[in-house]
Amino acid sequence: MGTALVYHEDMTAARLLWDDPECEIECPERLTIALERLRQRGLEQRCLRLAAREASEEELGLVHSPEYVALLRGTQALGTGELQALSGQYDAIYFHPSTFHCARLAAGAALQLVDAVLTGAVQNGLALVRPPGHHSQRAAANGFCVFNNVAIAAKHAKQKHGLHSVLYFSWHRYEHGRFWPYLQESDTDAVGQGQGRGFTVNLPWNQVGMGNADYVAAFLHVLLPLAFEFDPELVLVAAGFDSAVGDPEGQMQATPECFAHLTQLLQVLACGRVCAVLEGGYHLESLSQSVCMMVQALLGDPPLPLSGPMEPHRSALESIQSVRAAQAPHWMSLQQQDAAPVLSPSTRSPEGSISPLLPGGPEFKAPVAQTEAQAMAALSSLLDQLRLYPTPPLRTAVALTELDAALVLPPDVLHWERSAPQKEMQAWARPHEALAQDKSFNALGKVLYLLDSILDGQVSSGIAATPAPAAAATLDVAIQRGLSHRAQRLLCVAVGQLDRPLDLADDGRTLWLNIRGKEAAALSMFHVSTPLPGTTGGFLSYILALVLPLAYGFQPNLVLVALGPAHGLQAPQAALLAALLRVPAGGQVLVLVEEVSWAEWRCCGVTSGERPVTLCFHLCPWPRNPHPSLQGSWSRHCVERAPPAWAPSPGPPQRRCRPWSICEGSCGHSGKCCRWPLLKGCDPVAWRRLGWTSQDGHRDPDPRAGVNRPRTGRPRQCPEAGPASTRRPESPPACADGRPCSPRPGSKQLSESLTLPS
């Protein structure tokens, strides 16, 4: 399976026929320049090109009223004066005799992409369309938008392919309700209605100038926790690039490479089924570069390093905490108990009492639009990075201690048999007795050669099997070799009984994170140890609230993941850890696995560099014991191997939480973690769940102890089970007779969004 690019040249036909400074930025060049840039980079040629079809009027009727569709149909016969008069009845819109045809093609392209992904013809794709659709309403055009392409696609996925609920997530320029379209429904406390409460998630930006760190923080602390808990079967992205640097509408500062990072983070969801549909974006050069970055990410190319300081602004952190507070009653992953002060769920009005600010980056003194010179400087920096970080010719390589006859690798994965020169191997092995044995010595040679190939840009990432007795020594050599060979910053994630090398300098070039340490401790800013969370939900929280923020703050150009003795991770969990760390590391990840664990990794499909097919294990944050009527439809990976007699699944295990103070700053997260700015989006309770201990050793009483809290949220399905399979129950018991409750319908608004149907 590959990546689809859906397009039709007829979508460039509609254009503004009169003077209107407000509408002139929505022009045909938005498509032609983006497509030209894709061709120049060779990206279009790597995609499966699909010609867009027109959506039928019946398909348009999934979202829009028949009267509105008929009105748009009638514009084909109107003259310029009549079109201008009709356009004046709507907000920021213009009509052209070709508008109806173009808008039907735009909606049809989204439907065609959804069909291609859900039938397995492609893995993911981008629909390059105009006019955009995210502002259009049921019976009205609005904000350059005619038909709501993504909303129609979501309805189509539910109706044709059997998907059920929809989780709607939107971040948008809001400025406390003072920015167009001035809707109260865009604030954090608009969470949906009735059974759909909690399925509408609004993250308002109350200042312009939000940059890469702000968008990454929103993903790590809001979107991804909800998305993992929701467990979608399909991700629909309303891909608006008006948040890109230089855009006159958004006035934000996200650089093009940021969209590659966000796209790859989304690809760990829904077995990688991601459908992106172009929406806004009105700075032509910034738009075209951002589109290229997204397509490269969909194709699996490693993302470029993020530019600029990775420190979220205070206003962004306020918005993040506000949406977490508003959504916490509906999502277990966000629930907070006896937390530090939380901002009000509403950020609608800046007047009145001032909410306490979270620590963060500088605030803008005044909303100032990004100048053309600044935008071009950022884009010029991107072009320099493209020359410095060319796409490796090989995505993944696997080095084994001995040939596995049953091993079948994907076409783009190489079975690595080359080794470093003998003298070099001897020099590195000499200080370590564990590397004296032939088997360990030969494995070291393959590790060294594979590591050099990753750092030289010949291979993106790799997996190497090592004999168990030599795991610690091999890791020590890999660290020293990486630091001496082009690795400016190295993140080492050591899982299990692996000690930090005594001679490893604490000079800021290496960040050592030990998982499954005896106790939580931050021995220095660059030496962190923490126990492995006991539940799968805790493991997910651990990755999103600690590991990825540390990685993005450190910005490594190499990540070593070492699974040592007694590491305690199941293969899908380790695969998720490695897959997510590929994003901040620009794809440069080397995983060292004990050879006894290799069979489990082989079943995971992690060697392809794509999302492993069995990741449903840790997408289900808590124990899974389905009702007998549903067990037959579940993949064997989703059900406990020896489930007890059926009973409603309990909530997450309760335990007495230890205080979280690993630092001592005024922010409540303490000194050391405040040096890692992306940790600030996580509330203190999340730290307590991770087991951070206070320096005085006391324990705070946990009011949740002994309370069996039933889990809330929609029933979810194992990704392997297919889009039309039966849903498993949550852990009700919402139904008095003990039967699983039916899924709650989703709630969505029509706006620029990330929509997660399931």
XYZ file of N, CA and C in Angstrom, residues 429 431-441 467-474:
60
model
N 35.668 -3.299 21.465
C 35.297 -4.417 22.338
C 36.301 -4.637 23.467
N 37.583 -3.017 26.036
C 37.305 -2.731 27.465
C 36.181 -3.566 28.067
N 35.499 -4.392 27.265
C 34.298 -5.073 27.758
C 34.482 -6.594 27.654
N 34.493 -7.271 28.778
C 34.622 -8.728 28.765
C 33.437 -9.393 28.079
N 32.261 -8.801 28.226
C 31.060 -9.416 27.658
C 31.102 -9.484 26.141
N 31.958 -8.674 25.517
C 32.042 -8.666 24.053
C 33.147 -9.568 23.532
N 33.786 -10.337 24.406
C 34.885 -11.194 23.976
C 34.390 -12.436 23.249
N 33.207 -12.903 23.568
C 32.675 -14.089 22.903
C 32.380 -13.788 21.440
N 32.553 -14.796 20.601
C 32.417 -14.609 19.152
C 31.042 -14.073 18.767
N 30.005 -14.619 19.363
C 28.652 -14.217 18.985
C 28.409 -12.751 19.321
N 28.814 -12.330 20.512
C 28.646 -10.934 20.912
C 29.536 -10.019 20.091
N 30.740 -10.486 19.775
C 31.675 -9.692 18.989
C 31.132 -9.453 17.581
N 23.111 -10.494 21.879
C 23.022 -11.504 22.940
C 22.758 -10.832 24.285
N 21.928 -11.447 25.098
C 21.528 -10.841 26.369
C 22.707 -10.487 27.271
N 23.724 -11.337 27.415
C 24.825 -10.966 28.324
C 25.610 -9.741 27.857
N 25.505 -9.408 26.573
C 26.288 -8.296 26.048
C 25.455 -7.042 25.839
N 24.230 -7.010 26.336
C 23.336 -5.885 26.061
C 23.904 -4.573 26.589
N 24.355 -4.558 27.848
C 24.851 -3.318 28.445
C 26.131 -2.854 27.761
N 27.034 -3.794 27.471
C 28.294 -3.423 26.827
C 28.062 -2.898 25.419
N 27.145 -3.524 24.678
C 26.839 -3.068 23.318
C 26.243 -1.668 23.337
